[in-house]
Short mmCIF file of C-alpha atoms and ligand atoms in Angstrom, two decimals:
data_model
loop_
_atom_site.label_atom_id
_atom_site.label_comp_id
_atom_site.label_asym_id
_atom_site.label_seq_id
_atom_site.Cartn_x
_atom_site.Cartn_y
_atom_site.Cartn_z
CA UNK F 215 0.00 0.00 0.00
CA UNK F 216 2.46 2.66 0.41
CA UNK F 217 4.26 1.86 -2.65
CA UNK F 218 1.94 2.50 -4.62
CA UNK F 219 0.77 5.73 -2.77
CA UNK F 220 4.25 6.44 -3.37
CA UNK F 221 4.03 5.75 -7.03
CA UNK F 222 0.61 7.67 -7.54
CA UNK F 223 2.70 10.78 -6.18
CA UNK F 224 5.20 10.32 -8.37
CA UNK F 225 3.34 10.10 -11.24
CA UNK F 226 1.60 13.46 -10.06
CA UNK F 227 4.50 15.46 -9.40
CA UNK F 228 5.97 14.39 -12.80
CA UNK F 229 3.38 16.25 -15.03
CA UNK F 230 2.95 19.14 -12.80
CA UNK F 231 7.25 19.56 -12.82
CA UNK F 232 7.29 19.45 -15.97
CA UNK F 233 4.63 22.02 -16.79
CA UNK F 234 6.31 24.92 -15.59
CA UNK F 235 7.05 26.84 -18.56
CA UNK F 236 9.53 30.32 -19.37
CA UNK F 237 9.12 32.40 -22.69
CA UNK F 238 11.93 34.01 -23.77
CA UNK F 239 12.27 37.20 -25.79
CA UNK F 240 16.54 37.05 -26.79
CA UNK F 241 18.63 39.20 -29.10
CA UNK F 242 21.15 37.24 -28.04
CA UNK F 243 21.85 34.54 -31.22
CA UNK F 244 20.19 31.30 -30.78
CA UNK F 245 23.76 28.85 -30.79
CA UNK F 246 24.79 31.72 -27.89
CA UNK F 247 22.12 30.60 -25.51
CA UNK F 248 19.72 27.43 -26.23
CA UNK F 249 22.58 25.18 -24.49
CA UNK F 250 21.76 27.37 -21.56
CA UNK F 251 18.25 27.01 -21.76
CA UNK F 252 18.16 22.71 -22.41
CA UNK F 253 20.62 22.75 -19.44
CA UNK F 254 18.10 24.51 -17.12
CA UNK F 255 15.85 22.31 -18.81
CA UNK F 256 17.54 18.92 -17.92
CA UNK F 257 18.19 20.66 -14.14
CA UNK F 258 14.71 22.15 -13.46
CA UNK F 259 12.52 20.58 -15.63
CA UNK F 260 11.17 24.02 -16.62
CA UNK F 261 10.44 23.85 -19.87
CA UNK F 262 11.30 27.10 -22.30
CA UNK F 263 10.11 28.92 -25.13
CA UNK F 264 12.15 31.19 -27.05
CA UNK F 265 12.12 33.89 -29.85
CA UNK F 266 14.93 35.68 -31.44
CA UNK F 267 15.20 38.58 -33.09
CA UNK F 268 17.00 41.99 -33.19
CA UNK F 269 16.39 44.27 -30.21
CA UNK F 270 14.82 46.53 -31.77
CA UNK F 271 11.89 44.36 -33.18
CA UNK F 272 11.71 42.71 -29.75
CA UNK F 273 11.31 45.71 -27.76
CA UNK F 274 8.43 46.53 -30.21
CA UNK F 275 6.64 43.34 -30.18
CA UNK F 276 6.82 43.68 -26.49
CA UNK F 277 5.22 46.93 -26.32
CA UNK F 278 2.43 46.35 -28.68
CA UNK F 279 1.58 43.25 -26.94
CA UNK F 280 1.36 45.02 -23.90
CA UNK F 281 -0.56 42.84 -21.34
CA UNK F 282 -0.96 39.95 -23.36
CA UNK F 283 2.98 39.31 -24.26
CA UNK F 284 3.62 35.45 -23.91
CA UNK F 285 7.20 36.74 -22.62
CA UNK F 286 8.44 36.32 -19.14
CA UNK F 287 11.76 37.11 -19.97
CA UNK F 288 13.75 40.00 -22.15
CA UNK F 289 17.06 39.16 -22.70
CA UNK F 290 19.79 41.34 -25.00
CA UNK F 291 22.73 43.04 -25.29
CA UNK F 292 24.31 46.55 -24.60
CA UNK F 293 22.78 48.55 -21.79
CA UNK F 294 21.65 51.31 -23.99
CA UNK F 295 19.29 48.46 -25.21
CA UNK F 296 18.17 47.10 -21.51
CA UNK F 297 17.84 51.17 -20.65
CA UNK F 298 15.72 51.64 -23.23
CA UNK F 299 13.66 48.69 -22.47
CA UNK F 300 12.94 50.07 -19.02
CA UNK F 301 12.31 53.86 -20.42
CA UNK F 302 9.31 52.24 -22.05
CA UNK F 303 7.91 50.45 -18.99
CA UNK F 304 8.78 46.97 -20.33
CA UNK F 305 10.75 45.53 -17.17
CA UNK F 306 9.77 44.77 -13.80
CA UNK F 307 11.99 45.52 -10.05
CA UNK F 308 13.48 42.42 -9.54
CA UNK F 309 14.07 41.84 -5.53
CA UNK F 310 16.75 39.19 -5.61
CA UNK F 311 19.53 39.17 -2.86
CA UNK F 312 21.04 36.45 -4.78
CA UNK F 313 21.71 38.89 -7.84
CA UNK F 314 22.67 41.99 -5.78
CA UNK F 315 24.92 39.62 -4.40
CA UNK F 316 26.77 37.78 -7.66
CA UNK F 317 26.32 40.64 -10.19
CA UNK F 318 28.71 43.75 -9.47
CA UNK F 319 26.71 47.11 -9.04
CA UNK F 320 28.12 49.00 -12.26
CA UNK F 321 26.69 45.72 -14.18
CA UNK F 322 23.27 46.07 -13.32
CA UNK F 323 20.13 48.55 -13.54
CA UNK F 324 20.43 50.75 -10.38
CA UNK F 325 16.56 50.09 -10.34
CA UNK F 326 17.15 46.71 -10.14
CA UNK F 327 15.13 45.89 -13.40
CA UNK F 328 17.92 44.43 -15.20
CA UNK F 329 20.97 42.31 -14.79
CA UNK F 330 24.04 42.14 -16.61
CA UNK F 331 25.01 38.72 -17.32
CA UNK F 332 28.01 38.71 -19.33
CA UNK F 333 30.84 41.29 -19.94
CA UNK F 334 32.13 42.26 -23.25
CA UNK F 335 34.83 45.10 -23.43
CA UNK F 336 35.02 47.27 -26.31
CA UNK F 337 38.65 47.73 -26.72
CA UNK F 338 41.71 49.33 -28.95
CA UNK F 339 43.12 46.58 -31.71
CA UNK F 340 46.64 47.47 -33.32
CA UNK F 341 48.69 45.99 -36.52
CA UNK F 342 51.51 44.93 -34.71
CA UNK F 343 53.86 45.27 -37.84
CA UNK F 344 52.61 49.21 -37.83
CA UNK F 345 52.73 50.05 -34.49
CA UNK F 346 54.17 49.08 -31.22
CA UNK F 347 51.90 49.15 -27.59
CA UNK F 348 54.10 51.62 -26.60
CA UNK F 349 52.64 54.32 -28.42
CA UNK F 350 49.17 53.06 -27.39
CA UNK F 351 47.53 54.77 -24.47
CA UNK F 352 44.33 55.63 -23.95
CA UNK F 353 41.05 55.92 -26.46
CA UNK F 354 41.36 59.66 -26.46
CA UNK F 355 44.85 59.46 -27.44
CA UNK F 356 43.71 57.96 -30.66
CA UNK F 357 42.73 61.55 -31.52
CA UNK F 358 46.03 63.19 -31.61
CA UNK F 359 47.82 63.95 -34.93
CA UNK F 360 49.84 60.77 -34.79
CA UNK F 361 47.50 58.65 -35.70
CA UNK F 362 46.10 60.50 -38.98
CA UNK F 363 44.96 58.21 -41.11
CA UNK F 364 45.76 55.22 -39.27
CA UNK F 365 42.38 55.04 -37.65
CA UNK F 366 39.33 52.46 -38.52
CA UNK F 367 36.27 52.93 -36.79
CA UNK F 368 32.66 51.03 -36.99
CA UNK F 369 30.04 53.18 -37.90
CA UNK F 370 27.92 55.22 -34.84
CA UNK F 371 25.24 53.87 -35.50
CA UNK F 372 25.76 50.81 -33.94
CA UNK F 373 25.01 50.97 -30.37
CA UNK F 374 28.34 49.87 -28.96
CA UNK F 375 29.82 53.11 -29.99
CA UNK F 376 26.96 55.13 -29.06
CA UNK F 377 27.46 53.50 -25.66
CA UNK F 378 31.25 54.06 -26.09
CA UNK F 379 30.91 58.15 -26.38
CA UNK F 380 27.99 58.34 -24.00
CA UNK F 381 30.09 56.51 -20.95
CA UNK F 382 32.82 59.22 -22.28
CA UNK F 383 30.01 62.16 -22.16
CA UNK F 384 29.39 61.35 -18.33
CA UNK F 385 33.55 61.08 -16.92
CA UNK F 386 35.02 63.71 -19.28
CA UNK F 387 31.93 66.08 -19.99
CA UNK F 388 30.35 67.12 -23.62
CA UNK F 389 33.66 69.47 -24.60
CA UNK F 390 36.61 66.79 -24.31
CA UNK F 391 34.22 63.94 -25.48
CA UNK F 392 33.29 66.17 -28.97
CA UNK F 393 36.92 67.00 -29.05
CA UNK F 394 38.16 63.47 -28.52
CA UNK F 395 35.45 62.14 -31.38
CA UNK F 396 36.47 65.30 -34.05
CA UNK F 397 39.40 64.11 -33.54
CA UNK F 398 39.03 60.03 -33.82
CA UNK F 399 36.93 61.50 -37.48
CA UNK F 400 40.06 63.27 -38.65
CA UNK F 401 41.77 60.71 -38.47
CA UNK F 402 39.56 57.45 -40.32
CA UNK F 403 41.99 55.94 -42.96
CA UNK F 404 38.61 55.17 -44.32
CA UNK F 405 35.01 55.44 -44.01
CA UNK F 406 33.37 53.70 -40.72
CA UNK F 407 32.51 49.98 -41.18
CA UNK F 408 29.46 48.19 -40.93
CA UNK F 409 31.10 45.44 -38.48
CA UNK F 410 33.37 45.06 -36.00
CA UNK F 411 35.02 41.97 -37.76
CA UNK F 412 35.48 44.58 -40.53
CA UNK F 413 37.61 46.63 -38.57
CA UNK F 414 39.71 43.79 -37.43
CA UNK F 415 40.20 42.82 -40.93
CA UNK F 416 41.31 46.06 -42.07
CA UNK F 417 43.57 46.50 -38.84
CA UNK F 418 45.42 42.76 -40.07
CA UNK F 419 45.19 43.73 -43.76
CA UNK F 420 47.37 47.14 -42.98
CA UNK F 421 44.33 49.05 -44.18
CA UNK F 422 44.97 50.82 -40.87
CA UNK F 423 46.98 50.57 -37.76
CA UNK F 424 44.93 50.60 -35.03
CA UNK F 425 40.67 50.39 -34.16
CA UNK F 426 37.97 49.82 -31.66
CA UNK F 427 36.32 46.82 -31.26
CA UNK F 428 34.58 44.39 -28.63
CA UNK F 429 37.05 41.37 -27.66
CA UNK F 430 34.70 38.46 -28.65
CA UNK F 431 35.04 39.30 -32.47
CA UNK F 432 38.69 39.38 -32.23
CA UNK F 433 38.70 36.30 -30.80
CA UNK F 434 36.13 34.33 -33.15
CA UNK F 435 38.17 35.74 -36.12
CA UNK F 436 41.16 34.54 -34.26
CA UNK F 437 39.88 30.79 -33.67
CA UNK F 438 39.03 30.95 -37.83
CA UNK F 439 42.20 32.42 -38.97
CA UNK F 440 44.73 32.35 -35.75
CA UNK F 441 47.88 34.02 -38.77
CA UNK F 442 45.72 37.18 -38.80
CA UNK F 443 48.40 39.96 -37.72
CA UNK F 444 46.42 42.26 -35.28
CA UNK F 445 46.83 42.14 -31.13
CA UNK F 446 44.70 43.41 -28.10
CA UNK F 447 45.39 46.21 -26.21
CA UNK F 448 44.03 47.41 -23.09
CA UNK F 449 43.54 51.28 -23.28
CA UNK F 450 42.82 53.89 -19.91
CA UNK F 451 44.89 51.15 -17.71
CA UNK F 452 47.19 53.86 -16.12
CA UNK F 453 46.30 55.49 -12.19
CA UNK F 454 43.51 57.94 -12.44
CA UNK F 455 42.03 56.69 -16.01
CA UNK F 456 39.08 54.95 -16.45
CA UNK F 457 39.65 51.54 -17.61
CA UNK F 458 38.53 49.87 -20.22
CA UNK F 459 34.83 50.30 -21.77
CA UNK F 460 32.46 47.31 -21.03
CA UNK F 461 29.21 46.44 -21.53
CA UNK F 462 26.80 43.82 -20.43
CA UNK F 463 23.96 41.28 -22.09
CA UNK F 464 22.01 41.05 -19.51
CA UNK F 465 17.96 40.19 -18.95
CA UNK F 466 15.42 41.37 -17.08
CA UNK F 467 11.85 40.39 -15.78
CA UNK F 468 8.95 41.63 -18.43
CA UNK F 469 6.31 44.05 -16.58
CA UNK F 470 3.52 41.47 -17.69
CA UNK F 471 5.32 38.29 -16.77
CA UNK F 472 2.76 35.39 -16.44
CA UNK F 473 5.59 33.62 -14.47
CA UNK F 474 7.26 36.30 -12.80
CA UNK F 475 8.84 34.04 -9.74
CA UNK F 476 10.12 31.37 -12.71
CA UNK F 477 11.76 34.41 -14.71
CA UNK F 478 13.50 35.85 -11.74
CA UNK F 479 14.68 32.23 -10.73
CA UNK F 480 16.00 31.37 -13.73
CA UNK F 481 18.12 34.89 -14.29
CA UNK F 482 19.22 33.59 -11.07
CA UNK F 483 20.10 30.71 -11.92
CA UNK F 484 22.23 32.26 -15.21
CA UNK F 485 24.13 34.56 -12.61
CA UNK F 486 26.35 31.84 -10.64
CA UNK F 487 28.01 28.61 -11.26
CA UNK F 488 28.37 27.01 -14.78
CA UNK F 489 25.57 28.78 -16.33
CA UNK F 490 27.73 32.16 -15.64
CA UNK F 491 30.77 30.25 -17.01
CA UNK F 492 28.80 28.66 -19.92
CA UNK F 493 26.87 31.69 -20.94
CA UNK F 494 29.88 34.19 -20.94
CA UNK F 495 32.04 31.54 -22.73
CA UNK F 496 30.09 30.48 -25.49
CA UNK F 497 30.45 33.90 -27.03
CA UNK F 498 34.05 34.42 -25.64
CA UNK F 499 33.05 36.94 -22.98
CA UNK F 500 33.79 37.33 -19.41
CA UNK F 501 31.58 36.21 -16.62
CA UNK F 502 29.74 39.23 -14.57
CA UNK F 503 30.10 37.40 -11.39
CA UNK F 504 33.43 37.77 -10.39
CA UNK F 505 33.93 34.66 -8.45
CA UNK F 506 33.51 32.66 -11.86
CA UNK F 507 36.50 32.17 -14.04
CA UNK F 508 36.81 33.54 -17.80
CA UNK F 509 37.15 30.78 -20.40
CA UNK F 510 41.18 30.27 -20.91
CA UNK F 511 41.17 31.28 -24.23
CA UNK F 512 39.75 34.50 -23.13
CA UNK F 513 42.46 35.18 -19.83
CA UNK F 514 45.15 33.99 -22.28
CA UNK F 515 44.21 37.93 -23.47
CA UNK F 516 45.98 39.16 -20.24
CA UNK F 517 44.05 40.42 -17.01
CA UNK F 518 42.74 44.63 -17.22
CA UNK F 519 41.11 46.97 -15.23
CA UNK F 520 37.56 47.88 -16.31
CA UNK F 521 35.80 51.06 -16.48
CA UNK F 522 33.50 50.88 -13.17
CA UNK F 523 31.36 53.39 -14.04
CA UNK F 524 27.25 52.13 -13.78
CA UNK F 525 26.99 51.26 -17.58
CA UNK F 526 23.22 52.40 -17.13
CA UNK F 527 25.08 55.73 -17.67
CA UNK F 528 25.50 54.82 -21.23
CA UNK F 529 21.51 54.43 -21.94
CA UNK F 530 20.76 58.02 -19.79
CA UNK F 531 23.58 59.51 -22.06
CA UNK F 532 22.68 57.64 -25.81
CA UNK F 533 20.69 60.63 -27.00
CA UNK F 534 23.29 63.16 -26.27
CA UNK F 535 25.44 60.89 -27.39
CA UNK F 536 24.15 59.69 -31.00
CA UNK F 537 23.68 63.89 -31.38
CA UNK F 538 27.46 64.45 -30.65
CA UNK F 539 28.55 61.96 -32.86
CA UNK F 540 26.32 63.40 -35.98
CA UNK F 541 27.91 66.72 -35.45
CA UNK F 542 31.27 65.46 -35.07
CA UNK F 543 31.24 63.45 -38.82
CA UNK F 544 31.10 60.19 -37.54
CA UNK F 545 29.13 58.53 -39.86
FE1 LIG K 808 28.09 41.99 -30.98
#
């Protein structure tokens, strides 16, 4: 008799496990996180639903559905993009002790409605064949006359760079940051890019000496074609500068969550352990919880000091930012 009572309750507490159910709205690409999400599967037994797209589609789709969005979940990259998410209403607080406590407070919405989960720094790439480190310095150094036409950029429009001269708008102020961007302008060997991996190619190629890009391309292009003859370097290292630029993909809670304690348990769940080491190393980033080890291939890079400002700044500052860059040339 009380095996099978204990049977019967098994076979209850099977269907009603596996019922629990996540939808996912993600920028991020779908070989970047779905091992994530069948490993919380396999752990949990939460089952969950996904859609990919472009941020800027998502964020719409989430505001026209309004009340009745399947999503419990908004997950993307670049904090001008999770900023702008909250700005239109689309996140909820999140109250999670656990996530104040693994995720660094520069990494996440001072609001609490989003989370950076990953790190990706948006560094300065040199030809080492043109130019030594030793004349490398700082991001605004790339301005002065030295490095006319030596300079490839991505275009501004891209939101990395937007977030790049905004987080330079709130340390240095609107006059250095236009002067530091006329001056990046002047000195293009060419016209902006439409990719990051562009850049990089052009740096190898000798097109130009030195550009800006985030690490993860460098090192995908690197794994393809490890002879390509471009090198990191970490800019704004020395006492008193900034650091280096990072950003975050991150996720956040929708405002009209049907599963609102599921969502904020499995961004929980994303912040610690192997799903932090997983999630940042699948797209060769570092891990936002600093007691969780980069992938090797990524610390093989060499260890740097990051900019610590709140990278929430970046979202508050993208207008001003986007307007600067217009006026400036930087197309
Ligand atoms: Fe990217």
């Amino acid at each position: 008799m009380r095996i099978i009572s204990a049977v019967l309750v098994l076979s209850f507490a099977v269907p009603a496990f596996a019922a629990e159910k996540l939808v996912v709205y993600t920028a991020r690409n779908e070989q970047l996180i779905k091992p994530l999400f069948d490993a919380y599967t396999e752990e949990t037994g939460t089952r969950i639903e996904f859609l990919t797209d472009k941020e800027a589609p998502l964020l719409a789709r989430l505001e026209a559905e309004g009340k009745s969005t399947p999503a419990d979940i908004l997950m993307t990259v670049d904090a001008g993009n999770l900023w702008l998410a909250t700005e239109k209403g689309l996140l909820a607080k999140i109250e999670s002790p656990q996530l104040e406590k693994n995720i660094p407070a520069h990494l996440r919405d001072p609001d609490m409605r989003w989370f950076g989960l990953s790190v990706r720094a948006r560094t300065i790439i040199f030809n080492p064949t043109m130019i030594q480190p030793a004349q490398l310095s700082t991001y605004a150094a790339l301005a002065q006359p030295e490095f006319k036409g030596r300079l490839c950029l991505r275009t501004s429009k891209k939101v990395y760079n937007q977030s790049l001269t905004a987080v330079m708008l709130a340390e240095l102020g609107e006059e250095k940051t236009e002067a530091i961007v006329r001056g990046w302008v002047a000195n293009l060997a060419t016209e902006p890019f439409a990719s990051d991996d562009e850049v990089i190619l052009a740096v190898a190629a000798g097109r130009c000496a030195v550009g800006v890009v985030n690490t993860y391309y460098f090192g995908r292009l690197k794994r393809s074609q490890p002879d390509l003859n471009v090198a990191l370097f970490w800019p704004n290292q020395g006492a008193g500068e900034s650091g280096v630029h990072v950003n975050v993909s991150g996720a956040g809670v929708t405002t009209h969550a049907n599963n609102k304690v599921g969502a904020q348990q499995f961004i929980e769940w994303l912040s610690k352990g192997d799903a932090q080491s997983m999630f940042a190393s699948l797209n060769l980033e570092f891990p936002a919880n600093e007691s969780v080890a980069a992938d090797p291939e990524v610390t093989a890079w060499g260890a740097f000091r990051q900019d610590k400002i709140n990278v929430n700044e970046a979202g508050k500052l993208q207008t001003q930012a986007v307007k600067l860059m217009d006026r400036a040339g930087w197309k």
